[in-house]
mmCIF file with all atom_site columns, C-alpha atoms and ligand atoms in Angstrom:
data_model
loop_
_atom_site.group_PDB
_atom_site.id
_atom_site.type_symbol
_atom_site.label_atom_id
_atom_site.label_alt_id
_atom_site.label_comp_id
_atom_site.label_asym_id
_atom_site.label_entity_id
_atom_site.label_seq_id
_atom_site.pdbx_PDB_ins_code
_atom_site.Cartn_x
_atom_site.Cartn_y
_atom_site.Cartn_z
_atom_site.occupancy
_atom_site.B_iso_or_equiv
_atom_site.pdbx_formal_charge
_atom_site.auth_seq_id
_atom_site.auth_comp_id
_atom_site.auth_asym_id
_atom_site.auth_atom_id
_atom_site.pdbx_PDB_model_num
ATOM   1   C CA  . MET A 1 1   ? 14.519  -18.022 -3.077  1.00 54.00 ? 1   MET A CA  1
ATOM   2   C CA  . ALA A 1 2   ? 15.207  -16.616 0.391   1.00 55.00 ? 2   ALA A CA  1
ATOM   3   C CA  . ALA A 1 3   ? 15.704  -19.500 2.815   1.00 61.00 ? 3   ALA A CA  1
ATOM   4   C CA  . PRO A 1 4   ? 12.372  -21.134 3.718   1.00 60.00 ? 4   PRO A CA  1
ATOM   5   C CA  . ASN A 1 5   ? 12.734  -20.247 7.384   1.00 67.00 ? 5   ASN A CA  1
ATOM   6   C CA  . GLN A 1 6   ? 13.369  -16.607 6.621   1.00 83.00 ? 6   GLN A CA  1
ATOM   7   C CA  . GLY A 1 7   ? 10.472  -14.126 6.721   1.00 95.00 ? 7   GLY A CA  1
ATOM   8   C CA  . LEU A 1 8   ? 9.973   -11.756 3.808   1.00 97.00 ? 8   LEU A CA  1
ATOM   9   C CA  . PHE A 1 9   ? 7.965   -8.564  3.929   1.00 98.00 ? 9   PHE A CA  1
ATOM   10  C CA  . ILE A 1 10  ? 6.660   -7.262  0.589   1.00 98.00 ? 10  ILE A CA  1
ATOM   11  C CA  . THR A 1 11  ? 4.404   -4.211  0.263   1.00 98.00 ? 11  THR A CA  1
ATOM   12  C CA  . PHE A 1 12  ? 2.387   -2.942  -2.688  1.00 99.00 ? 12  PHE A CA  1
ATOM   13  C CA  . GLU A 1 13  ? 1.805   0.735   -3.301  1.00 98.00 ? 13  GLU A CA  1
ATOM   14  C CA  . GLY A 1 14  ? 0.074   2.896   -5.909  1.00 98.00 ? 14  GLY A CA  1
ATOM   15  C CA  . SER A 1 15  ? -2.811  5.254   -6.446  1.00 97.00 ? 15  SER A CA  1
ATOM   16  C CA  . GLU A 1 16  ? -6.435  4.124   -6.773  1.00 95.00 ? 16  GLU A CA  1
ATOM   17  C CA  . GLY A 1 17  ? -7.335  1.492   -9.386  1.00 95.00 ? 17  GLY A CA  1
ATOM   18  C CA  . THR A 1 18  ? -3.787  0.333   -10.176 1.00 97.00 ? 18  THR A CA  1
ATOM   19  C CA  . GLY A 1 19  ? -4.625  -3.383  -9.841  1.00 96.00 ? 19  GLY A CA  1
ATOM   20  C CA  . LYS A 1 20  ? -2.736  -4.028  -6.603  1.00 98.00 ? 20  LYS A CA  1
ATOM   21  C CA  . THR A 1 21  ? -5.307  -6.477  -5.286  1.00 97.00 ? 21  THR A CA  1
ATOM   22  C CA  . THR A 1 22  ? -5.137  -8.698  -8.376  1.00 97.00 ? 22  THR A CA  1
ATOM   23  C CA  . GLN A 1 23  ? -1.361  -8.672  -8.411  1.00 98.00 ? 23  GLN A CA  1
ATOM   24  C CA  . ILE A 1 24  ? -1.143  -9.454  -4.700  1.00 98.00 ? 24  ILE A CA  1
ATOM   25  C CA  . GLN A 1 25  ? -3.359  -12.515 -5.177  1.00 98.00 ? 25  GLN A CA  1
ATOM   26  C CA  . GLN A 1 26  ? -1.239  -13.711 -8.107  1.00 98.00 ? 26  GLN A CA  1
ATOM   27  C CA  . LEU A 1 27  ? 2.008   -13.210 -6.221  1.00 98.00 ? 27  LEU A CA  1
ATOM   28  C CA  . ALA A 1 28  ? 0.705   -14.994 -3.126  1.00 98.00 ? 28  ALA A CA  1
ATOM   29  C CA  . ALA A 1 29  ? -0.362  -17.959 -5.266  1.00 98.00 ? 29  ALA A CA  1
ATOM   30  C CA  . LYS A 1 30  ? 3.045   -18.051 -6.901  1.00 97.00 ? 30  LYS A CA  1
ATOM   31  C CA  . PHE A 1 31  ? 4.906   -18.152 -3.580  1.00 97.00 ? 31  PHE A CA  1
ATOM   32  C CA  . GLU A 1 32  ? 2.464   -20.781 -2.256  1.00 97.00 ? 32  GLU A CA  1
ATOM   33  C CA  . SER A 1 33  ? 3.112   -22.928 -5.306  1.00 97.00 ? 33  SER A CA  1
ATOM   34  C CA  . LEU A 1 34  ? 6.798   -22.813 -4.287  1.00 95.00 ? 34  LEU A CA  1
ATOM   35  C CA  . GLY A 1 35  ? 5.877   -24.158 -0.852  1.00 96.00 ? 35  GLY A CA  1
ATOM   36  C CA  . ARG A 1 36  ? 5.965   -20.896 1.083   1.00 96.00 ? 36  ARG A CA  1
ATOM   37  C CA  . GLN A 1 37  ? 3.458   -19.855 3.770   1.00 97.00 ? 37  GLN A CA  1
ATOM   38  C CA  . VAL A 1 38  ? 1.979   -16.487 2.750   1.00 98.00 ? 38  VAL A CA  1
ATOM   39  C CA  . ILE A 1 39  ? 0.012   -13.991 4.783   1.00 98.00 ? 39  ILE A CA  1
ATOM   40  C CA  . VAL A 1 40  ? -1.872  -11.408 2.713   1.00 98.00 ? 40  VAL A CA  1
ATOM   41  C CA  . SER A 1 41  ? -3.014  -8.298  4.514   1.00 98.00 ? 41  SER A CA  1
ATOM   42  C CA  . ARG A 1 42  ? -3.907  -4.647  3.946   1.00 98.00 ? 42  ARG A CA  1
ATOM   43  C CA  . GLU A 1 43  ? -3.780  -1.176  5.384   1.00 98.00 ? 43  GLU A CA  1
ATOM   44  C CA  . PRO A 1 44  ? -5.654  0.424   6.839   1.00 98.00 ? 44  PRO A CA  1
ATOM   45  C CA  . GLY A 1 45  ? -6.870  -2.853  8.364   1.00 98.00 ? 45  GLY A CA  1
ATOM   46  C CA  . GLY A 1 46  ? -5.365  -6.302  8.816   1.00 98.00 ? 46  GLY A CA  1
ATOM   47  C CA  . THR A 1 47  ? -6.510  -6.654  12.460  1.00 98.00 ? 47  THR A CA  1
ATOM   48  C CA  . ALA A 1 48  ? -9.902  -6.317  14.135  1.00 98.00 ? 48  ALA A CA  1
ATOM   49  C CA  . LEU A 1 49  ? -8.922  -2.881  15.439  1.00 98.00 ? 49  LEU A CA  1
ATOM   50  C CA  . GLY A 1 50  ? -7.412  -1.893  12.091  1.00 98.00 ? 50  GLY A CA  1
ATOM   51  C CA  . GLU A 1 51  ? -10.556 -2.889  10.187  1.00 98.00 ? 51  GLU A CA  1
ATOM   52  C CA  . ASP A 1 52  ? -12.664 -0.693  12.536  1.00 98.00 ? 52  ASP A CA  1
ATOM   53  C CA  . ILE A 1 53  ? -10.249 2.179   11.900  1.00 98.00 ? 53  ILE A CA  1
ATOM   54  C CA  . ARG A 1 54  ? -10.553 1.494   8.159   1.00 98.00 ? 54  ARG A CA  1
ATOM   55  C CA  . HIS A 1 55  ? -14.305 1.952   8.457   1.00 98.00 ? 55  HIS A CA  1
ATOM   56  C CA  . LEU A 1 56  ? -13.814 5.301   10.227  1.00 98.00 ? 56  LEU A CA  1
ATOM   57  C CA  . LEU A 1 57  ? -11.359 6.452   7.565   1.00 98.00 ? 57  LEU A CA  1
ATOM   58  C CA  . LYS A 1 58  ? -13.381 5.418   4.556   1.00 98.00 ? 58  LYS A CA  1
ATOM   59  C CA  . HIS A 1 59  ? -17.080 5.046   5.292   1.00 97.00 ? 59  HIS A CA  1
ATOM   60  C CA  . ALA A 1 60  ? -18.247 6.352   8.655   1.00 98.00 ? 60  ALA A CA  1
ATOM   61  C CA  . ASP A 1 61  ? -20.450 9.468   8.821   1.00 97.00 ? 61  ASP A CA  1
ATOM   62  C CA  . SER A 1 62  ? -18.352 10.575  11.813  1.00 97.00 ? 62  SER A CA  1
ATOM   63  C CA  . GLY A 1 63  ? -15.324 10.751  9.491   1.00 97.00 ? 63  GLY A CA  1
ATOM   64  C CA  . LYS A 1 64  ? -16.852 13.270  7.092   1.00 95.00 ? 64  LYS A CA  1
ATOM   65  C CA  . ASN A 1 65  ? -15.158 16.318  8.599   1.00 96.00 ? 65  ASN A CA  1
ATOM   66  C CA  . MET A 1 66  ? -11.924 14.540  9.531   1.00 98.00 ? 66  MET A CA  1
ATOM   67  C CA  . VAL A 1 67  ? -8.968  16.911  9.680   1.00 98.00 ? 67  VAL A CA  1
ATOM   68  C CA  . PRO A 1 68  ? -5.696  15.786  8.029   1.00 98.00 ? 68  PRO A CA  1
ATOM   69  C CA  . ARG A 1 69  ? -3.884  15.334  11.382  1.00 98.00 ? 69  ARG A CA  1
ATOM   70  C CA  . ALA A 1 70  ? -6.616  13.068  12.692  1.00 98.00 ? 70  ALA A CA  1
ATOM   71  C CA  . GLU A 1 71  ? -6.426  11.114  9.437   1.00 98.00 ? 71  GLU A CA  1
ATOM   72  C CA  . LEU A 1 72  ? -2.650  10.766  9.764   1.00 98.00 ? 72  LEU A CA  1
ATOM   73  C CA  . LEU A 1 73  ? -2.923  9.462   13.317  1.00 98.00 ? 73  LEU A CA  1
ATOM   74  C CA  . LEU A 1 74  ? -5.695  6.997   12.457  1.00 98.00 ? 74  LEU A CA  1
ATOM   75  C CA  . PHE A 1 75  ? -3.677  5.458   9.642   1.00 98.00 ? 75  PHE A CA  1
ATOM   76  C CA  . ALA A 1 76  ? -0.724  5.263   12.025  1.00 98.00 ? 76  ALA A CA  1
ATOM   77  C CA  . ALA A 1 77  ? -2.803  3.656   14.772  1.00 99.00 ? 77  ALA A CA  1
ATOM   78  C CA  . SER A 1 78  ? -4.010  0.970   12.393  1.00 99.00 ? 78  SER A CA  1
ATOM   79  C CA  . ARG A 1 79  ? -0.392  0.343   11.329  1.00 99.00 ? 79  ARG A CA  1
ATOM   80  C CA  . ALA A 1 80  ? 1.016   0.090   14.856  1.00 98.00 ? 80  ALA A CA  1
ATOM   81  C CA  . GLN A 1 81  ? -1.555  -2.568  15.767  1.00 98.00 ? 81  GLN A CA  1
ATOM   82  C CA  . HIS A 1 82  ? -0.943  -4.370  12.483  1.00 98.00 ? 82  HIS A CA  1
ATOM   83  C CA  . VAL A 1 83  ? 2.840   -4.488  12.948  1.00 98.00 ? 83  VAL A CA  1
ATOM   84  C CA  . ASP A 1 84  ? 2.678   -5.870  16.492  1.00 98.00 ? 84  ASP A CA  1
ATOM   85  C CA  . GLU A 1 85  ? -0.317  -8.188  16.122  1.00 98.00 ? 85  GLU A CA  1
ATOM   86  C CA  . LEU A 1 86  ? 0.196   -9.669  12.663  1.00 98.00 ? 86  LEU A CA  1
ATOM   87  C CA  . ILE A 1 87  ? 3.225   -8.560  10.626  1.00 98.00 ? 87  ILE A CA  1
ATOM   88  C CA  . LEU A 1 88  ? 6.063   -9.102  13.095  1.00 98.00 ? 88  LEU A CA  1
ATOM   89  C CA  . PRO A 1 89  ? 4.777   -12.416 14.511  1.00 98.00 ? 89  PRO A CA  1
ATOM   90  C CA  . SER A 1 90  ? 4.265   -13.727 10.933  1.00 98.00 ? 90  SER A CA  1
ATOM   91  C CA  . LEU A 1 91  ? 7.766   -12.697 9.857   1.00 98.00 ? 91  LEU A CA  1
ATOM   92  C CA  . LYS A 1 92  ? 9.225   -14.289 12.967  1.00 97.00 ? 92  LYS A CA  1
ATOM   93  C CA  . LYS A 1 93  ? 7.579   -17.569 11.966  1.00 97.00 ? 93  LYS A CA  1
ATOM   94  C CA  . GLY A 1 94  ? 9.369   -17.342 8.617   1.00 97.00 ? 94  GLY A CA  1
ATOM   95  C CA  . ASN A 1 95  ? 6.252   -16.477 6.604   1.00 98.00 ? 95  ASN A CA  1
ATOM   96  C CA  . ILE A 1 96  ? 6.045   -14.181 3.626   1.00 98.00 ? 96  ILE A CA  1
ATOM   97  C CA  . VAL A 1 97  ? 3.851   -11.180 4.408   1.00 98.00 ? 97  VAL A CA  1
ATOM   98  C CA  . ILE A 1 98  ? 2.385   -9.316  1.424   1.00 98.00 ? 98  ILE A CA  1
ATOM   99  C CA  . CYS A 1 99  ? 0.648   -6.112  2.395   1.00 98.00 ? 99  CYS A CA  1
ATOM   100 C CA  . ASP A 1 100 ? -1.586  -3.865  0.316   1.00 98.00 ? 100 ASP A CA  1
ATOM   101 C CA  . ARG A 1 101 ? -0.172  -0.457  1.340   1.00 98.00 ? 101 ARG A CA  1
ATOM   102 C CA  . PHE A 1 102 ? 2.112   0.383   4.273   1.00 98.00 ? 102 PHE A CA  1
ATOM   103 C CA  . LEU A 1 103 ? 4.103   3.396   5.485   1.00 98.00 ? 103 LEU A CA  1
ATOM   104 C CA  . ASP A 1 104 ? 4.734   4.807   1.985   1.00 98.00 ? 104 ASP A CA  1
ATOM   105 C CA  . SER A 1 105 ? 0.998   5.448   1.598   1.00 98.00 ? 105 SER A CA  1
ATOM   106 C CA  . THR A 1 106 ? 1.198   7.763   4.607   1.00 98.00 ? 106 THR A CA  1
ATOM   107 C CA  . THR A 1 107 ? 4.324   9.490   3.306   1.00 98.00 ? 107 THR A CA  1
ATOM   108 C CA  . VAL A 1 108 ? 2.607   10.174  0.012   1.00 98.00 ? 108 VAL A CA  1
ATOM   109 C CA  . TYR A 1 109 ? -1.124  10.666  0.784   1.00 98.00 ? 109 TYR A CA  1
ATOM   110 C CA  . GLN A 1 110 ? -0.773  12.554  4.079   1.00 98.00 ? 110 GLN A CA  1
ATOM   111 C CA  . GLY A 1 111 ? 2.718   14.023  3.576   1.00 98.00 ? 111 GLY A CA  1
ATOM   112 C CA  . VAL A 1 112 ? 2.636   15.001  -0.103  1.00 98.00 ? 112 VAL A CA  1
ATOM   113 C CA  . ALA A 1 113 ? -1.036  15.174  -1.189  1.00 98.00 ? 113 ALA A CA  1
ATOM   114 C CA  . ARG A 1 114 ? -2.429  16.512  2.119   1.00 98.00 ? 114 ARG A CA  1
ATOM   115 C CA  . ALA A 1 115 ? 0.763   18.564  2.582   1.00 98.00 ? 115 ALA A CA  1
ATOM   116 C CA  . ILE A 1 116 ? 1.318   17.706  6.256   1.00 98.00 ? 116 ILE A CA  1
ATOM   117 C CA  . ASN A 1 117 ? 4.878   18.579  7.311   1.00 98.00 ? 117 ASN A CA  1
ATOM   118 C CA  . ALA A 1 118 ? 7.096   15.789  5.965   1.00 97.00 ? 118 ALA A CA  1
ATOM   119 C CA  . ARG A 1 119 ? 9.222   15.575  9.083   1.00 98.00 ? 119 ARG A CA  1
ATOM   120 C CA  . ASP A 1 120 ? 6.130   15.166  11.276  1.00 98.00 ? 120 ASP A CA  1
ATOM   121 C CA  . VAL A 1 121 ? 4.842   12.432  8.966   1.00 98.00 ? 121 VAL A CA  1
ATOM   122 C CA  . ASP A 1 122 ? 8.225   10.644  9.142   1.00 98.00 ? 122 ASP A CA  1
ATOM   123 C CA  . GLU A 1 123 ? 8.163   10.788  12.946  1.00 98.00 ? 123 GLU A CA  1
ATOM   124 C CA  . ILE A 1 124 ? 4.645   9.360   13.122  1.00 98.00 ? 124 ILE A CA  1
ATOM   125 C CA  . ASN A 1 125 ? 5.581   6.655   10.619  1.00 98.00 ? 125 ASN A CA  1
ATOM   126 C CA  . LYS A 1 126 ? 8.590   5.767   12.744  1.00 98.00 ? 126 LYS A CA  1
ATOM   127 C CA  . VAL A 1 127 ? 6.427   5.301   15.823  1.00 98.00 ? 127 VAL A CA  1
ATOM   128 C CA  . ALA A 1 128 ? 3.925   3.185   13.872  1.00 98.00 ? 128 ALA A CA  1
ATOM   129 C CA  . ILE A 1 129 ? 6.370   0.768   12.207  1.00 98.00 ? 129 ILE A CA  1
ATOM   130 C CA  . ALA A 1 130 ? 8.710   0.238   15.158  1.00 96.00 ? 130 ALA A CA  1
ATOM   131 C CA  . SER A 1 131 ? 11.667  -0.406  12.757  1.00 95.00 ? 131 SER A CA  1
ATOM   132 C CA  . THR A 1 132 ? 9.706   -2.860  10.609  1.00 97.00 ? 132 THR A CA  1
ATOM   133 C CA  . LEU A 1 133 ? 10.549  -1.789  7.055   1.00 98.00 ? 133 LEU A CA  1
ATOM   134 C CA  . PRO A 1 134 ? 9.522   -3.789  3.957   1.00 98.00 ? 134 PRO A CA  1
ATOM   135 C CA  . ASP A 1 135 ? 12.212  -5.890  2.275   1.00 97.00 ? 135 ASP A CA  1
ATOM   136 C CA  . LEU A 1 136 ? 10.706  -4.871  -1.055  1.00 98.00 ? 136 LEU A CA  1
ATOM   137 C CA  . THR A 1 137 ? 8.039   -2.351  -2.076  1.00 98.00 ? 137 THR A CA  1
ATOM   138 C CA  . ILE A 1 138 ? 6.344   -2.767  -5.432  1.00 98.00 ? 138 ILE A CA  1
ATOM   139 C CA  . LEU A 1 139 ? 4.965   0.472   -6.827  1.00 98.00 ? 139 LEU A CA  1
ATOM   140 C CA  . ILE A 1 140 ? 2.423   0.019   -9.610  1.00 98.00 ? 140 ILE A CA  1
ATOM   141 C CA  . ASP A 1 141 ? 2.515   3.290   -11.480 1.00 98.00 ? 141 ASP A CA  1
ATOM   142 C CA  . LEU A 1 142 ? -0.615  4.366   -13.356 1.00 98.00 ? 142 LEU A CA  1
ATOM   143 C CA  . ASP A 1 143 ? -2.133  7.578   -14.656 1.00 98.00 ? 143 ASP A CA  1
ATOM   144 C CA  . PRO A 1 144 ? -4.837  8.319   -12.017 1.00 97.00 ? 144 PRO A CA  1
ATOM   145 C CA  . GLU A 1 145 ? -7.453  9.148   -14.670 1.00 97.00 ? 145 GLU A CA  1
ATOM   146 C CA  . GLU A 1 146 ? -7.091  5.622   -16.025 1.00 97.00 ? 146 GLU A CA  1
ATOM   147 C CA  . GLY A 1 147 ? -7.198  4.241   -12.463 1.00 96.00 ? 147 GLY A CA  1
ATOM   148 C CA  . PHE A 1 148 ? -10.528 5.927   -11.806 1.00 95.00 ? 148 PHE A CA  1
ATOM   149 C CA  . GLN A 1 149 ? -11.945 4.758   -15.128 1.00 94.00 ? 149 GLN A CA  1
ATOM   150 C CA  . ARG A 1 150 ? -11.123 1.209   -14.072 1.00 94.00 ? 150 ARG A CA  1
ATOM   151 C CA  . ILE A 1 151 ? -12.746 1.723   -10.663 1.00 93.00 ? 151 ILE A CA  1
ATOM   152 C CA  . GLN A 1 152 ? -15.887 3.209   -12.169 1.00 90.00 ? 152 GLN A CA  1
ATOM   153 C CA  . SER A 1 153 ? -16.254 0.328   -14.622 1.00 92.00 ? 153 SER A CA  1
ATOM   154 C CA  . ARG A 1 154 ? -16.163 -2.310  -11.852 1.00 87.00 ? 154 ARG A CA  1
ATOM   155 C CA  . ASN A 1 155 ? -17.714 -0.538  -8.838  1.00 79.00 ? 155 ASN A CA  1
ATOM   156 C CA  . THR A 1 156 ? -21.384 -0.370  -8.142  1.00 82.00 ? 156 THR A CA  1
ATOM   157 C CA  . GLU A 1 157 ? -20.852 1.329   -4.768  1.00 87.00 ? 157 GLU A CA  1
ATOM   158 C CA  . PRO A 1 158 ? -20.496 5.107   -4.361  1.00 90.00 ? 158 PRO A CA  1
ATOM   159 C CA  . PRO A 1 159 ? -16.923 6.376   -3.850  1.00 93.00 ? 159 PRO A CA  1
ATOM   160 C CA  . ASP A 1 160 ? -15.651 6.315   -0.262  1.00 95.00 ? 160 ASP A CA  1
ATOM   161 C CA  . ARG A 1 161 ? -14.164 9.329   1.553   1.00 97.00 ? 161 ARG A CA  1
ATOM   162 C CA  . MET A 1 162 ? -10.665 8.745   0.171   1.00 96.00 ? 162 MET A CA  1
ATOM   163 C CA  . GLU A 1 163 ? -11.960 8.385   -3.404  1.00 94.00 ? 163 GLU A CA  1
ATOM   164 C CA  . GLN A 1 164 ? -13.654 11.797  -3.477  1.00 94.00 ? 164 GLN A CA  1
ATOM   165 C CA  . GLU A 1 165 ? -10.683 14.108  -3.952  1.00 97.00 ? 165 GLU A CA  1
ATOM   166 C CA  . HIS A 1 166 ? -9.904  16.197  -7.021  1.00 96.00 ? 166 HIS A CA  1
ATOM   167 C CA  . MET A 1 167 ? -7.759  14.672  -9.751  1.00 97.00 ? 167 MET A CA  1
ATOM   168 C CA  . ASP A 1 168 ? -4.940  17.006  -8.684  1.00 98.00 ? 168 ASP A CA  1
ATOM   169 C CA  . PHE A 1 169 ? -4.805  15.163  -5.356  1.00 98.00 ? 169 PHE A CA  1
ATOM   170 C CA  . TYR A 1 170 ? -4.243  11.819  -7.105  1.00 98.00 ? 170 TYR A CA  1
ATOM   171 C CA  . ARG A 1 171 ? -1.726  13.386  -9.496  1.00 98.00 ? 171 ARG A CA  1
ATOM   172 C CA  . ALA A 1 172 ? 0.186   14.580  -6.462  1.00 98.00 ? 172 ALA A CA  1
ATOM   173 C CA  . VAL A 1 173 ? -0.029  11.024  -5.051  1.00 98.00 ? 173 VAL A CA  1
ATOM   174 C CA  . ARG A 1 174 ? 1.362   9.573   -8.262  1.00 98.00 ? 174 ARG A CA  1
ATOM   175 C CA  . ASN A 1 175 ? 4.223   12.056  -8.442  1.00 98.00 ? 175 ASN A CA  1
ATOM   176 C CA  . GLY A 1 176 ? 4.921   11.652  -4.740  1.00 98.00 ? 176 GLY A CA  1
ATOM   177 C CA  . TYR A 1 177 ? 5.275   7.894   -5.176  1.00 98.00 ? 177 TYR A CA  1
ATOM   178 C CA  . LEU A 1 178 ? 7.578   8.234   -8.183  1.00 98.00 ? 178 LEU A CA  1
ATOM   179 C CA  . LYS A 1 179 ? 9.842   10.609  -6.281  1.00 98.00 ? 179 LYS A CA  1
ATOM   180 C CA  . LEU A 1 180 ? 9.864   8.389   -3.178  1.00 98.00 ? 180 LEU A CA  1
ATOM   181 C CA  . ALA A 1 181 ? 10.751  5.369   -5.333  1.00 98.00 ? 181 ALA A CA  1
ATOM   182 C CA  . ALA A 1 182 ? 13.546  7.292   -7.077  1.00 98.00 ? 182 ALA A CA  1
ATOM   183 C CA  . ASP A 1 183 ? 14.924  8.279   -3.668  1.00 98.00 ? 183 ASP A CA  1
ATOM   184 C CA  . ASN A 1 184 ? 14.749  4.704   -2.318  1.00 98.00 ? 184 ASN A CA  1
ATOM   185 C CA  . GLN A 1 185 ? 15.760  2.571   -5.296  1.00 97.00 ? 185 GLN A CA  1
ATOM   186 C CA  . ASP A 1 186 ? 17.205  -0.177  -3.131  1.00 96.00 ? 186 ASP A CA  1
ATOM   187 C CA  . ARG A 1 187 ? 13.754  -0.895  -1.665  1.00 97.00 ? 187 ARG A CA  1
ATOM   188 C CA  . PHE A 1 188 ? 11.397  0.007   -4.536  1.00 98.00 ? 188 PHE A CA  1
ATOM   189 C CA  . LEU A 1 189 ? 10.506  -1.860  -7.684  1.00 98.00 ? 189 LEU A CA  1
ATOM   190 C CA  . VAL A 1 190 ? 8.467   0.369   -10.037 1.00 98.00 ? 190 VAL A CA  1
ATOM   191 C CA  . VAL A 1 191 ? 6.209   -1.442  -12.506 1.00 98.00 ? 191 VAL A CA  1
ATOM   192 C CA  . ASP A 1 192 ? 4.292   0.203   -15.317 1.00 98.00 ? 192 ASP A CA  1
ATOM   193 C CA  . GLY A 1 193 ? 0.605   -0.371  -14.544 1.00 98.00 ? 193 GLY A CA  1
ATOM   194 C CA  . HIS A 1 194 ? -0.578  0.660   -18.014 1.00 97.00 ? 194 HIS A CA  1
ATOM   195 C CA  . GLN A 1 195 ? 0.431   -2.801  -19.296 1.00 97.00 ? 195 GLN A CA  1
ATOM   196 C CA  . SER A 1 196 ? -1.798  -5.882  -19.325 1.00 97.00 ? 196 SER A CA  1
ATOM   197 C CA  . ILE A 1 197 ? -2.406  -7.762  -16.053 1.00 97.00 ? 197 ILE A CA  1
ATOM   198 C CA  . GLU A 1 198 ? -0.173  -10.576 -17.315 1.00 98.00 ? 198 GLU A CA  1
ATOM   199 C CA  . ALA A 1 199 ? 2.658   -8.201  -18.280 1.00 98.00 ? 199 ALA A CA  1
ATOM   200 C CA  . VAL A 1 200 ? 2.508   -6.510  -14.873 1.00 98.00 ? 200 VAL A CA  1
ATOM   201 C CA  . GLU A 1 201 ? 2.596   -9.946  -13.195 1.00 98.00 ? 201 GLU A CA  1
ATOM   202 C CA  . THR A 1 202 ? 5.675   -10.931 -15.214 1.00 98.00 ? 202 THR A CA  1
ATOM   203 C CA  . ALA A 1 203 ? 7.448   -7.649  -14.459 1.00 98.00 ? 203 ALA A CA  1
ATOM   204 C CA  . ILE A 1 204 ? 6.813   -8.132  -10.735 1.00 98.00 ? 204 ILE A CA  1
ATOM   205 C CA  . TRP A 1 205 ? 8.057   -11.712 -10.705 1.00 98.00 ? 205 TRP A CA  1
ATOM   206 C CA  . ASP A 1 206 ? 11.152  -10.849 -12.755 1.00 97.00 ? 206 ASP A CA  1
ATOM   207 C CA  . GLY A 1 207 ? 11.904  -7.988  -10.358 1.00 97.00 ? 207 GLY A CA  1
ATOM   208 C CA  . ILE A 1 208 ? 11.505  -10.242 -7.337  1.00 96.00 ? 208 ILE A CA  1
ATOM   209 C CA  . LYS A 1 209 ? 13.784  -12.875 -8.863  1.00 93.00 ? 209 LYS A CA  1
ATOM   210 C CA  . ASP A 1 210 ? 16.415  -10.237 -9.569  1.00 90.00 ? 210 ASP A CA  1
ATOM   211 C CA  . ARG A 1 211 ? 16.353  -8.796  -6.100  1.00 89.00 ? 211 ARG A CA  1
ATOM   212 C CA  . ILE A 1 212 ? 15.390  -11.490 -3.658  1.00 82.00 ? 212 ILE A CA  1
ATOM   213 C CA  . ILE A 1 213 ? 15.318  -14.996 -5.000  1.00 67.00 ? 213 ILE A CA  1
HETATM 214 P P1  . TMP B 2 .   ? -7.719  1.015   -0.432  1.00 96.51 ? 301 TMP B P1  1
HETATM 215 O O1  . TMP B 2 .   ? -7.460  -0.022  0.608   1.00 96.51 ? 301 TMP B O1  1
HETATM 216 O O2  . TMP B 2 .   ? -8.964  0.735   -1.199  1.00 96.51 ? 301 TMP B O2  1
HETATM 217 O O3  . TMP B 2 .   ? -6.547  1.326   -1.261  1.00 96.51 ? 301 TMP B O3  1
HETATM 218 O O4  . TMP B 2 .   ? -8.097  2.358   0.358   1.00 96.51 ? 301 TMP B O4  1
HETATM 219 C C1  . TMP B 2 .   ? -7.255  2.937   1.255   1.00 96.51 ? 301 TMP B C1  1
HETATM 220 C C2  . TMP B 2 .   ? -7.265  4.426   1.023   1.00 96.51 ? 301 TMP B C2  1
HETATM 221 O O5  . TMP B 2 .   ? -6.561  5.082   2.086   1.00 96.51 ? 301 TMP B O5  1
HETATM 222 C C3  . TMP B 2 .   ? -6.566  4.877   -0.246  1.00 96.51 ? 301 TMP B C3  1
HETATM 223 O O6  . TMP B 2 .   ? -7.207  6.035   -0.763  1.00 96.51 ? 301 TMP B O6  1
HETATM 224 C C4  . TMP B 2 .   ? -5.180  5.268   0.215   1.00 96.51 ? 301 TMP B C4  1
HETATM 225 C C5  . TMP B 2 .   ? -5.466  5.805   1.590   1.00 96.51 ? 301 TMP B C5  1
HETATM 226 N N1  . TMP B 2 .   ? -4.341  5.695   2.548   1.00 96.51 ? 301 TMP B N1  1
HETATM 227 C C6  . TMP B 2 .   ? -3.772  6.845   3.052   1.00 96.51 ? 301 TMP B C6  1
HETATM 228 O O7  . TMP B 2 .   ? -4.177  7.955   2.708   1.00 96.51 ? 301 TMP B O7  1
HETATM 229 N N2  . TMP B 2 .   ? -2.757  6.704   3.956   1.00 96.51 ? 301 TMP B N2  1
HETATM 230 C C7  . TMP B 2 .   ? -2.312  5.493   4.403   1.00 96.51 ? 301 TMP B C7  1
HETATM 231 O O8  . TMP B 2 .   ? -1.394  5.422   5.228   1.00 96.51 ? 301 TMP B O8  1
HETATM 232 C C8  . TMP B 2 .   ? -2.945  4.320   3.874   1.00 96.51 ? 301 TMP B C8  1
HETATM 233 C C9  . TMP B 2 .   ? -2.504  2.958   4.313   1.00 96.51 ? 301 TMP B C9  1
HETATM 234 C C10 . TMP B 2 .   ? -3.944  4.458   2.936   1.00 96.51 ? 301 TMP B C10 1
#
């Protein structure tokens, strides 16, 4: 494994209902069992400010008529705070940071699915991350229809603002991710999310061993 005093930044990406949360918990437990300090976080969110922004983006009445540029900037604001307040300090301490979504969500959701100019999105991402790129990004690929079936079978709450788009939006998200991963193969590990939870977990760990450990 990477030297114990060396930080490691791993992000998870994918459309809705791909099982990222479960896999993040399993991966964190695995690293902890090997004696590593792990920080698990998410975007939008991860800091007090970021969690307030998350509420605006997903649940607040004031967000109902949010225009795509405002959405882009709110995700970026959450990320900038997250990088400076939590991610960078944790990496500097030599911890492993595992984050549920990061800049690639913006590239794909705002840049591809919302069709905001890709160069503008890249510029905003650059400001937000301040050169902090993940060492590894795990994309769990899943047919969005299956993802939503999974969400509906476990959720009692009504869908939030980001879960109310047409299926075409989530198909664009899925295709956007696959293209981004193909263009950045050195950073991305793509795992087939149609498999069982255990098979996905194994594929992730094997990929990490191949690339990092
Ligand atoms: P989640 O935490 O339940 O995945 O919800 C976050 C939602 O926000 C999800 O629909 C993906 C979306 N999102 C973006 O559109 N852009 C971003 O930069 C991030 C981090 C998330």
